[in-house]
Amino acid sequence: MPATVILGTQWGDEGKGKITDLYSKTADVVVRYQGGNNAGHTIVVDGERFALSLIPSGVLYPTVTPVIGNGTVIDPAVLIEEMDELSGRGIDPTRLRISANAHVIMPYHRKMDAILERFLGQQQIGTTKRGIGPAYVDKYSRSGIRIQDLFDPKIFREKLEVNLKDKNRQLQKVYNQLPLDIDEIYDEYLVYADRIQRYVTDTSLLIWQAIRDGQDVLFEGAQGTLLDIDHGTYPFVTSSNPTAGGATTGSGIGPRDIDTVIGVAKAYISRVGTGPFPTELHDEIGERLVEIGGEYGVVTGRRRRCGWLDGVALKYAARVNGLSEIALTKLDVLSHFDTLKIAIAYDSLGERYEEFPRQQRVLYDCAPVYEEHEGWSTDITAVREYDDLPKAAQRYVERVEELAGVPVTSVGVGPDREATLMRTG
Ligand code: IMP
């Protein structure tokens, strides 16, 4: 593998955790490169369910060094809670390495996230309210607090003072809220600093050395291509770059160091939060996809909107990420339907679109042009070889790769670690 990126090709929740877990088995280093605790990875190990939001899922393997890269935003309270939860369940989290340059999510970020959503009313994005967007706003306005700042109490206090002056003014004058207390935040965050300091390092150098030493490095993207701040369905997106380019800027390595980009695609599609969704199903089929697929958020518990696989969006994801291959997940969920559909184009505002439209107005008006596929209507969760899948299921997989223009190299047929069929042909 040496350096492999695994990322979502849809609106997140494609089952990346399970694929990352599969590849982590042979990896030496697993890196999170963007986002924060807005993400949620569910991994089932020997029937035991692990839900991680910040720590890379590679932590479940004792030989892996999990890394949280510079492109992320870290809520230290959540990080510590996750580490404690892992140790409590017999998993050693002390191999974790954290970038000194990652940004810190502060209490005012969480507060602003919730308030801004409330003020947007009908136009709200449906964020996870974890403070992700406001933390990235401060990063780009160059007023953010980085992990390294927490270890110098004087600098931390100064930066906190400057930030709070501005945030409290906004909270009080614009949003009619009570101000936040500097001493409370300062004391709280110094305790966190003390807990995490020994894990903080120059992760760019660590990753570079690992690649130079011929180690296997995995870059784990959170969310998905259509939630990318640049390439997603803006403004209904997250505030970072889950696409492949984000793996380089978010971890401090160059593009030439990346060998493979694996795009994870669910056999259907889902979205949490608001925003355009051309293949969304508002009928009984959509309901059944939610229930059979267990489509409820790991982080917020929100019910996901569901629909048929969108081949137009998948082709787009293959392009903007330069995908080498696709990992198709949750094919077993489709076993419950007699007829399946895949969108191969959109009709919008009197025109047909075979490429993902750039204009929000066009995207909002899109009616999908579907092709129909015969279902297989048999349980495939016990299948362990690709060739043993029903022919109709194989045809579906082959059609996906044809539409994306990229080979499908693995197919998920159930939640267990073993339920992923590798495909080499
Ligand atoms: P934020 O990342 O909390 O700012 O939320 C922005 C948008 O991204 C909202 O529509 C969220 O529902 C969505 N989002 C954020 N993280 C995830 C994820 O891990 N899976 C799916 N959607 C997500």
Tab-separated table of C-alpha atoms and ligand atoms in Angstrom:
chain	number	residue	atom	x	y	z
A	1	MET	CA	0.000	0.000	0.000
A	2	PRO	CA	2.711	2.335	1.273
A	3	ALA	CA	0.639	5.564	1.423
A	4	THR	CA	-3.090	5.109	0.901
A	5	VAL	CA	-5.940	7.557	1.327
A	6	ILE	CA	-9.371	6.204	2.267
A	7	LEU	CA	-12.175	8.705	1.885
A	8	GLY	CA	-15.926	9.003	1.430
A	9	THR	CA	-17.371	9.508	-2.041
A	10	GLN	CA	-20.828	10.620	-0.873
A	11	TRP	CA	-22.150	12.758	2.024
A	12	GLY	CA	-20.321	10.742	4.659
A	13	ASP	CA	-21.524	7.623	6.452
A	14	GLU	CA	-20.362	5.362	3.621
A	15	GLY	CA	-18.906	2.823	6.052
A	16	LYS	CA	-15.349	4.188	5.930
A	17	GLY	CA	-14.623	3.011	9.462
A	18	LYS	CA	-14.932	-0.601	8.485
A	19	ILE	CA	-12.772	-0.239	5.378
A	20	THR	CA	-10.129	1.732	7.269
A	21	ASP	CA	-10.202	-0.948	9.921
A	22	LEU	CA	-9.647	-3.607	7.274
A	23	TYR	CA	-6.613	-1.821	5.831
A	24	SER	CA	-5.343	-0.843	9.289
A	25	LYS	CA	-4.525	-4.499	9.920
A	26	THR	CA	-1.368	-4.143	7.855
A	27	ALA	CA	-0.770	-0.421	8.390
A	28	ASP	CA	1.904	1.095	10.595
A	29	VAL	CA	0.450	4.585	10.831
A	30	VAL	CA	-3.182	5.739	10.459
A	31	VAL	CA	-3.776	9.477	10.090
A	32	ARG	CA	-6.914	11.620	10.475
A	33	TYR	CA	-6.350	14.695	8.301
A	34	GLN	CA	-9.450	16.922	8.660
A	35	GLY	CA	-12.629	17.515	10.606
A	36	GLY	CA	-13.104	16.802	14.276
A	37	ASN	CA	-15.651	15.093	16.468
A	38	ASN	CA	-18.360	15.761	13.894
A	39	ALA	CA	-17.339	12.413	12.385
A	40	GLY	CA	-18.357	9.029	13.688
A	41	HIS	CA	-16.804	5.697	12.835
A	42	THR	CA	-18.518	2.535	13.947
A	43	ILE	CA	-16.392	-0.587	13.926
A	44	VAL	CA	-17.610	-3.977	15.044
A	45	VAL	CA	-14.858	-6.218	16.454
A	46	ASP	CA	-15.910	-9.707	17.568
A	47	GLY	CA	-19.467	-8.473	17.970
A	48	GLU	CA	-18.315	-5.535	20.113
A	49	ARG	CA	-19.202	-2.110	18.747
A	50	PHE	CA	-16.704	0.757	18.918
A	51	ALA	CA	-17.832	4.267	18.030
A	52	LEU	CA	-14.943	6.683	17.564
A	53	SER	CA	-15.296	10.290	16.533
A	54	LEU	CA	-11.795	11.719	16.695
A	55	ILE	CA	-9.197	9.024	17.277
A	56	PRO	CA	-8.404	7.091	14.062
A	57	SER	CA	-9.940	3.640	14.075
A	58	GLY	CA	-6.426	2.170	13.632
A	59	VAL	CA	-6.068	2.528	17.407
A	60	LEU	CA	-7.847	-0.819	17.722
A	61	TYR	CA	-4.687	-2.543	16.407
A	62	PRO	CA	-1.778	-2.632	18.866
A	63	THR	CA	0.823	-2.250	16.095
A	64	VAL	CA	-0.640	0.931	14.610
A	65	THR	CA	0.409	4.470	15.487
A	66	PRO	CA	-2.769	6.559	15.263
A	67	VAL	CA	-2.167	10.193	14.310
A	68	ILE	CA	-4.428	13.241	14.473
A	69	GLY	CA	-3.021	15.571	11.834
A	70	ASN	CA	-2.667	19.339	11.576
A	71	GLY	CA	-5.773	19.707	9.394
A	72	THR	CA	-8.118	18.656	12.167
A	73	VAL	CA	-9.912	20.643	14.865
A	74	ILE	CA	-9.698	19.016	18.279
A	75	ASP	CA	-12.082	19.268	21.197
A	76	PRO	CA	-9.704	18.164	23.972
A	77	ALA	CA	-12.506	17.138	26.329
A	78	VAL	CA	-13.817	14.721	23.693
A	79	LEU	CA	-10.341	13.460	22.897
A	80	ILE	CA	-9.642	12.648	26.552
A	81	GLU	CA	-13.059	11.051	26.967
A	82	GLU	CA	-12.396	8.822	23.951
A	83	MET	CA	-8.972	7.836	25.251
A	84	ASP	CA	-10.445	6.977	28.653
A	85	GLU	CA	-13.232	4.971	27.054
A	86	LEU	CA	-10.682	2.960	25.047
A	87	SER	CA	-8.489	2.249	28.069
A	88	GLY	CA	-11.591	1.250	30.000
A	89	ARG	CA	-12.286	-1.378	27.359
A	90	GLY	CA	-8.751	-2.750	27.345
A	91	ILE	CA	-7.360	-0.820	24.365
A	92	ASP	CA	-4.160	1.140	24.868
A	93	PRO	CA	-4.566	4.654	23.435
A	94	THR	CA	-1.103	5.917	24.429
A	95	ARG	CA	0.368	5.324	20.968
A	96	LEU	CA	-1.704	8.252	19.755
A	97	ARG	CA	0.205	11.186	18.291
A	98	ILE	CA	-1.338	14.631	17.914
A	99	SER	CA	-0.182	17.462	15.680
A	100	ALA	CA	1.024	20.541	17.531
A	101	ASN	CA	-0.512	22.582	14.697
A	102	ALA	CA	-4.054	21.235	14.889
A	103	HIS	CA	-6.604	23.801	16.048
A	104	VAL	CA	-8.486	23.631	19.319
A	105	ILE	CA	-12.268	23.702	19.574
A	106	MET	CA	-13.152	26.138	22.360
A	107	PRO	CA	-16.440	26.492	24.273
A	108	TYR	CA	-17.305	29.631	22.269
A	109	HIS	CA	-17.033	27.604	19.027
A	110	ARG	CA	-19.649	25.139	20.225
A	111	LYS	CA	-21.850	27.968	21.447
A	112	MET	CA	-21.572	29.904	18.179
A	113	ASP	CA	-22.279	26.777	16.130
A	114	ALA	CA	-25.582	26.273	17.946
A	115	ILE	CA	-26.557	29.947	17.887
A	116	LEU	CA	-25.718	30.466	14.218
A	117	GLU	CA	-27.819	27.470	13.263
A	118	ARG	CA	-30.710	28.825	15.279
A	119	PHE	CA	-30.427	32.213	13.616
A	120	LEU	CA	-30.341	30.650	10.151
A	121	GLY	CA	-33.792	29.184	10.800
A	122	GLN	CA	-35.086	27.594	7.583
A	123	GLN	CA	-31.685	28.031	5.928
A	124	GLN	CA	-29.815	26.114	8.606
A	125	ILE	CA	-27.126	23.639	7.546
A	126	GLY	CA	-27.993	21.023	10.133
A	127	THR	CA	-24.488	20.959	11.593
A	128	THR	CA	-23.465	18.554	14.322
A	129	LYS	CA	-23.157	21.601	16.651
A	130	ARG	CA	-19.726	20.462	17.762
A	131	GLY	CA	-18.132	23.838	16.984
A	132	ILE	CA	-16.397	22.605	13.834
A	133	GLY	CA	-17.305	25.490	11.486
A	134	PRO	CA	-16.528	28.300	13.975
A	135	ALA	CA	-13.174	26.663	14.858
A	136	TYR	CA	-12.196	26.617	11.169
A	137	VAL	CA	-13.394	30.222	10.800
A	138	ASP	CA	-10.894	31.240	13.480
A	139	LYS	CA	-8.169	29.147	11.857
A	140	TYR	CA	-8.615	30.977	8.560
A	141	SER	CA	-8.977	34.369	10.192
A	142	ARG	CA	-5.652	33.612	11.910
A	143	SER	CA	-7.005	34.078	15.399
A	144	GLY	CA	-7.361	30.375	16.246
A	145	ILE	CA	-5.733	28.650	19.194
A	146	ARG	CA	-3.527	25.728	18.247
A	147	ILE	CA	-2.699	22.668	20.320
A	148	GLN	CA	0.847	23.954	20.880
A	149	ASP	CA	-0.532	27.187	22.401
A	150	LEU	CA	-2.032	25.225	25.280
A	151	PHE	CA	1.430	24.351	26.591
A	152	ASP	CA	2.529	27.942	27.106
A	153	PRO	CA	0.173	29.328	29.757
A	154	LYS	CA	1.178	32.947	29.064
A	155	ILE	CA	0.600	32.735	25.311
A	156	PHE	CA	-2.566	30.704	25.829
A	157	ARG	CA	-3.959	33.315	28.220
A	158	GLU	CA	-3.132	36.139	25.803
A	159	LYS	CA	-4.759	34.415	22.849
A	160	LEU	CA	-7.767	33.454	24.900
A	161	GLU	CA	-8.180	37.056	26.069
A	162	VAL	CA	-8.108	38.418	22.520
A	163	ASN	CA	-10.570	35.793	21.341
A	164	LEU	CA	-12.953	36.103	24.248
A	165	LYS	CA	-13.111	39.870	23.986
A	166	ASP	CA	-14.388	39.512	20.470
A	167	LYS	CA	-16.616	36.458	21.075
A	168	ASN	CA	-18.204	37.896	24.211
A	169	ARG	CA	-18.989	41.112	22.371
A	170	GLN	CA	-20.741	39.088	19.679
A	171	LEU	CA	-22.492	36.830	22.149
A	172	GLN	CA	-23.818	39.739	24.209
A	173	LYS	CA	-24.460	42.449	21.630
A	174	VAL	CA	-25.544	40.441	18.611
A	175	TYR	CA	-26.986	37.259	20.044
A	176	ASN	CA	-28.236	38.431	23.429
A	177	GLN	CA	-26.332	35.765	25.353
A	178	LEU	CA	-24.401	35.731	28.613
A	179	PRO	CA	-20.626	36.236	28.273
A	180	LEU	CA	-18.185	33.373	28.855
A	181	ASP	CA	-15.792	33.494	31.779
A	182	ILE	CA	-12.088	33.560	30.912
A	183	ASP	CA	-10.824	31.991	34.144
A	184	GLU	CA	-13.176	29.079	33.853
A	185	ILE	CA	-12.068	28.280	30.297
A	186	TYR	CA	-8.404	28.913	31.054
A	187	ASP	CA	-8.370	26.546	34.036
A	188	GLU	CA	-10.358	23.885	32.231
A	189	TYR	CA	-8.080	23.879	29.183
A	190	LEU	CA	-4.862	23.818	31.205
A	191	VAL	CA	-6.047	20.565	32.750
A	192	TYR	CA	-6.619	19.168	29.245
A	193	ALA	CA	-3.203	20.430	28.165
A	194	ASP	CA	-1.604	18.517	30.967
A	195	ARG	CA	-3.365	15.321	29.938
A	196	ILE	CA	-2.463	15.467	26.231
A	197	GLN	CA	0.957	17.108	26.129
A	198	ARG	CA	2.948	13.896	25.984
A	199	TYR	CA	1.141	12.810	22.818
A	200	VAL	CA	1.796	16.019	20.912
A	201	THR	CA	4.552	16.062	18.328
A	202	ASP	CA	5.565	17.114	14.799
A	203	THR	CA	3.280	14.650	13.050
A	204	SER	CA	4.275	15.838	9.560
A	205	LEU	CA	7.817	14.699	10.284
A	206	LEU	CA	6.609	11.466	11.871
A	207	ILE	CA	4.530	10.613	8.775
A	208	TRP	CA	7.305	11.611	6.362
A	209	GLN	CA	9.799	9.404	8.188
A	210	ALA	CA	7.344	6.501	8.194
A	211	ILE	CA	6.894	6.825	4.424
A	212	ARG	CA	10.668	7.098	3.893
A	213	ASP	CA	11.155	3.964	6.009
A	214	GLY	CA	8.783	2.071	3.712
A	215	GLN	CA	6.059	1.776	6.338
A	216	ASP	CA	2.406	1.552	5.407
A	217	VAL	CA	0.594	4.793	6.085
A	218	LEU	CA	-3.174	5.188	5.834
A	219	PHE	CA	-4.889	8.556	5.597
A	220	GLU	CA	-8.420	8.381	6.870
A	221	GLY	CA	-10.837	11.018	5.592
A	222	ALA	CA	-13.887	11.936	7.638
A	223	GLN	CA	-17.267	13.003	6.146
A	224	GLY	CA	-17.263	12.741	2.345
A	225	THR	CA	-16.616	14.335	-1.041
A	226	LEU	CA	-20.045	15.982	-1.288
A	227	LEU	CA	-19.491	17.624	2.121
A	228	ASP	CA	-16.141	19.115	1.040
A	229	ILE	CA	-15.937	22.889	1.555
A	230	ASP	CA	-14.605	23.343	-2.016
A	231	HIS	CA	-16.084	20.453	-3.956
A	232	GLY	CA	-19.240	19.638	-2.045
A	233	THR	CA	-22.786	20.958	-2.163
A	234	TYR	CA	-21.833	24.351	-0.688
A	235	PRO	CA	-23.047	25.851	1.616
A	236	PHE	CA	-24.493	22.575	2.935
A	237	VAL	CA	-21.068	21.153	3.625
A	238	THR	CA	-18.590	20.785	6.430
A	239	SER	CA	-15.779	23.326	6.888
A	240	SER	CA	-12.810	21.220	5.779
A	241	ASN	CA	-11.494	19.213	2.804
A	242	PRO	CA	-12.371	15.515	3.065
A	243	THR	CA	-11.246	15.085	-0.582
A	244	ALA	CA	-7.870	13.569	-1.425
A	245	GLY	CA	-6.057	16.926	-1.563
A	246	GLY	CA	-6.945	17.437	2.098
A	247	ALA	CA	-4.851	14.400	2.981
A	248	THR	CA	-1.694	16.238	1.941
A	249	THR	CA	-2.384	19.682	3.422
A	250	GLY	CA	-4.023	18.174	6.492
A	251	SER	CA	-1.089	15.957	7.352
A	252	GLY	CA	1.916	17.816	5.994
A	253	ILE	CA	3.115	15.578	3.173
A	254	GLY	CA	3.354	16.150	-0.572
A	255	PRO	CA	1.027	14.687	-3.231
A	256	ARG	CA	3.837	12.594	-4.718
A	257	ASP	CA	3.949	10.591	-1.498
A	258	ILE	CA	0.452	9.215	-2.028
A	259	ASP	CA	0.193	5.967	-3.969
A	260	THR	CA	-3.443	4.935	-3.784
A	261	VAL	CA	-6.767	6.661	-3.202
A	262	ILE	CA	-9.641	4.396	-2.183
A	263	GLY	CA	-13.127	5.898	-2.394
A	264	VAL	CA	-15.732	4.323	-0.159
A	265	ALA	CA	-19.233	4.236	-1.658
A	266	LYS	CA	-22.345	2.850	-0.054
A	267	ALA	CA	-24.445	0.714	-2.443
A	268	TYR	CA	-27.173	3.334	-1.965
A	269	ILE	CA	-26.714	6.852	-0.594
A	270	SER	CA	-27.568	8.869	2.505
A	271	ARG	CA	-27.222	12.361	3.884
A	272	VAL	CA	-27.660	13.936	7.325
A	273	GLY	CA	-28.542	17.562	7.685
A	274	THR	CA	-30.059	19.782	5.033
A	275	GLY	CA	-29.076	20.485	1.425
A	276	PRO	CA	-29.763	19.168	-2.068
A	277	PHE	CA	-30.039	15.421	-2.564
A	278	PRO	CA	-31.166	14.448	-6.096
A	279	THR	CA	-31.887	10.753	-5.483
A	280	GLU	CA	-33.567	11.165	-2.097
A	281	LEU	CA	-36.557	8.877	-1.608
A	282	HIS	CA	-39.508	10.211	0.346
A	283	ASP	CA	-41.478	6.999	-0.007
A	284	GLU	CA	-41.653	3.603	1.620
A	285	ILE	CA	-38.436	2.474	-0.122
A	286	GLY	CA	-36.572	5.358	1.521
A	287	GLU	CA	-38.032	4.362	4.891
A	288	ARG	CA	-36.917	0.789	4.415
A	289	LEU	CA	-33.382	1.846	3.450
A	290	VAL	CA	-33.179	3.805	6.735
A	291	GLU	CA	-34.456	0.916	8.838
A	292	ILE	CA	-32.662	-1.985	7.124
A	293	GLY	CA	-29.460	0.008	6.722
A	294	GLY	CA	-29.580	1.265	10.340
A	295	GLU	CA	-29.172	4.797	9.023
A	296	TYR	CA	-28.962	6.808	12.224
A	297	GLY	CA	-26.007	9.078	12.996
A	298	VAL	CA	-23.203	7.780	15.222
A	299	VAL	CA	-22.511	11.250	16.635
A	300	THR	CA	-25.928	12.882	16.847
A	301	GLY	CA	-28.292	9.914	16.508
A	302	ARG	CA	-30.071	11.798	13.717
A	303	ARG	CA	-32.038	9.843	11.139
A	304	ARG	CA	-30.292	9.925	7.783
A	305	ARG	CA	-32.099	10.787	4.554
A	306	CYS	CA	-31.728	7.889	2.111
A	307	GLY	CA	-31.962	7.281	-1.633
A	308	TRP	CA	-30.774	5.223	-4.588
A	309	LEU	CA	-27.119	5.206	-5.589
A	310	ASP	CA	-26.154	8.333	-7.480
A	311	GLY	CA	-23.864	7.375	-10.368
A	312	VAL	CA	-23.406	11.012	-11.426
A	313	ALA	CA	-22.078	11.978	-8.004
A	314	LEU	CA	-19.899	8.867	-7.884
A	315	LYS	CA	-18.280	9.691	-11.233
A	316	TYR	CA	-17.664	13.202	-9.886
A	317	ALA	CA	-16.066	11.818	-6.712
A	318	ALA	CA	-13.827	9.574	-8.831
A	319	ARG	CA	-12.636	12.669	-10.693
A	320	VAL	CA	-12.066	15.189	-7.901
A	321	ASN	CA	-10.266	12.642	-5.738
A	322	GLY	CA	-8.365	10.900	-8.528
A	323	LEU	CA	-9.683	7.606	-7.167
A	324	SER	CA	-7.640	4.477	-7.831
A	325	GLU	CA	-10.391	2.146	-6.658
A	326	ILE	CA	-13.764	1.919	-4.942
A	327	ALA	CA	-14.778	0.008	-1.827
A	328	LEU	CA	-18.509	-0.653	-2.165
A	329	THR	CA	-20.245	-1.097	1.184
A	330	LYS	CA	-23.578	-2.369	2.512
A	331	LEU	CA	-24.587	-4.266	-0.626
A	332	ASP	CA	-26.555	-6.618	1.663
A	333	VAL	CA	-29.048	-3.835	2.414
A	334	LEU	CA	-30.184	-3.971	-1.227
A	335	SER	CA	-31.041	-7.686	-0.927
A	336	HIS	CA	-34.413	-6.578	0.441
A	337	PHE	CA	-35.578	-4.905	-2.790
A	338	ASP	CA	-36.895	-6.570	-5.960
A	339	THR	CA	-35.868	-3.769	-8.262
A	340	LEU	CA	-32.932	-1.408	-7.796
A	341	LYS	CA	-32.238	1.948	-9.371
A	342	ILE	CA	-29.063	3.904	-10.105
A	343	ALA	CA	-29.071	7.526	-11.262
A	344	ILE	CA	-27.049	7.933	-14.459
A	345	ALA	CA	-27.931	11.577	-15.251
A	346	TYR	CA	-30.042	14.458	-13.985
A	347	ASP	CA	-32.705	16.537	-15.683
A	348	SER	CA	-32.732	20.103	-14.430
A	349	LEU	CA	-34.148	23.380	-15.716
A	350	GLY	CA	-34.813	21.883	-19.133
A	351	GLU	CA	-31.382	20.355	-19.612
A	352	ARG	CA	-29.841	16.931	-19.143
A	353	TYR	CA	-26.695	16.711	-16.994
A	354	GLU	CA	-24.342	13.765	-17.159
A	355	GLU	CA	-21.714	15.526	-15.056
A	356	PHE	CA	-22.309	16.744	-11.503
A	357	PRO	CA	-23.662	20.322	-11.861
A	358	ARG	CA	-21.622	23.167	-10.416
A	359	GLN	CA	-24.557	25.497	-9.853
A	360	GLN	CA	-26.586	25.205	-6.704
A	361	ARG	CA	-29.762	26.215	-8.529
A	362	VAL	CA	-29.347	23.403	-11.049
A	363	LEU	CA	-28.629	20.887	-8.322
A	364	TYR	CA	-31.742	21.867	-6.379
A	365	ASP	CA	-33.952	21.287	-9.370
A	366	CYS	CA	-32.439	17.938	-10.364
A	367	ALA	CA	-34.712	15.043	-11.219
A	368	PRO	CA	-32.626	11.884	-11.487
A	369	VAL	CA	-32.646	9.825	-14.677
A	370	TYR	CA	-32.631	6.248	-13.437
A	371	GLU	CA	-31.716	2.927	-14.929
A	372	GLU	CA	-33.304	-0.119	-13.337
A	373	HIS	CA	-31.568	-3.246	-12.164
A	374	GLU	CA	-33.009	-6.561	-11.226
A	375	GLY	CA	-32.542	-7.343	-7.509
A	376	TRP	CA	-31.272	-10.659	-6.133
A	377	SER	CA	-33.713	-11.034	-3.231
A	378	THR	CA	-31.553	-13.482	-1.269
A	379	ASP	CA	-29.564	-12.993	1.896
A	380	ILE	CA	-25.895	-12.430	0.987
A	381	THR	CA	-24.513	-11.710	4.455
A	382	ALA	CA	-22.869	-15.137	4.752
A	383	VAL	CA	-21.166	-14.968	1.326
A	384	ARG	CA	-17.375	-14.813	1.643
A	385	GLU	CA	-16.203	-14.998	-2.002
A	386	TYR	CA	-17.169	-12.453	-4.640
A	387	ASP	CA	-17.855	-15.199	-7.199
A	388	ASP	CA	-20.441	-16.714	-4.845
A	389	LEU	CA	-22.598	-13.592	-4.954
A	390	PRO	CA	-25.815	-13.953	-6.969
A	391	LYS	CA	-25.247	-12.971	-10.612
A	392	ALA	CA	-27.606	-9.975	-10.287
A	393	ALA	CA	-25.504	-8.659	-7.375
A	394	GLN	CA	-22.316	-9.066	-9.428
A	395	ARG	CA	-23.940	-7.202	-12.309
A	396	TYR	CA	-24.841	-4.354	-9.951
A	397	VAL	CA	-21.224	-4.111	-8.725
A	398	GLU	CA	-19.884	-4.183	-12.267
A	399	ARG	CA	-22.270	-1.441	-13.309
A	400	VAL	CA	-21.054	0.722	-10.424
A	401	GLU	CA	-17.473	0.443	-11.586
A	402	GLU	CA	-18.459	1.138	-15.165
A	403	LEU	CA	-20.284	4.321	-14.155
A	404	ALA	CA	-17.450	5.498	-11.899
A	405	GLY	CA	-14.742	4.486	-14.356
A	406	VAL	CA	-12.818	2.970	-11.447
A	407	PRO	CA	-12.559	-0.674	-10.331
A	408	VAL	CA	-14.537	-1.874	-7.317
A	409	THR	CA	-11.964	-3.801	-5.290
A	410	SER	CA	-14.052	-4.754	-2.273
A	411	VAL	CA	-17.712	-5.360	-1.543
A	412	GLY	CA	-19.267	-5.180	1.929
A	413	VAL	CA	-22.043	-7.679	2.662
A	414	GLY	CA	-22.475	-7.245	6.420
A	415	PRO	CA	-21.191	-5.415	9.491
A	416	ASP	CA	-18.556	-7.934	10.650
A	417	ARG	CA	-14.874	-7.612	9.861
A	418	GLU	CA	-15.045	-10.796	7.731
A	419	ALA	CA	-18.016	-9.611	5.686
A	420	THR	CA	-15.940	-7.759	3.087
A	421	LEU	CA	-15.322	-9.602	-0.181
A	422	MET	CA	-12.002	-8.696	-1.756
A	423	ARG	CA	-11.971	-8.582	-5.510
A	424	THR	CA	-8.777	-8.755	-7.458
A	425	GLY	CA	-9.994	-9.599	-10.981
B	1	IMP	P1	-20.504	20.272	10.692
B	1	IMP	O1	-19.410	19.429	10.134
B	1	IMP	O2	-20.885	19.881	12.094
B	1	IMP	O3	-20.237	21.740	10.551
B	1	IMP	O4	-21.831	19.993	9.822
B	1	IMP	C1	-21.916	20.385	8.451
B	1	IMP	C2	-22.658	19.343	7.636
B	1	IMP	O5	-21.870	18.162	7.536
B	1	IMP	C3	-24.000	18.897	8.211
B	1	IMP	O6	-24.877	18.615	7.148
B	1	IMP	C4	-23.652	17.606	8.950
B	1	IMP	O7	-24.773	16.770	9.085
B	1	IMP	C5	-22.615	17.041	8.012
B	1	IMP	N1	-21.671	16.126	8.664
B	1	IMP	C6	-20.641	16.444	9.474
B	1	IMP	N2	-19.986	15.347	9.856
B	1	IMP	C7	-20.580	14.309	9.263
B	1	IMP	C8	-20.326	12.895	9.236
B	1	IMP	O8	-19.384	12.366	9.825
B	1	IMP	N3	-21.176	12.156	8.489
B	1	IMP	C9	-22.186	12.696	7.783
B	1	IMP	N4	-22.452	13.995	7.758
B	1	IMP	C10	-21.660	14.791	8.499
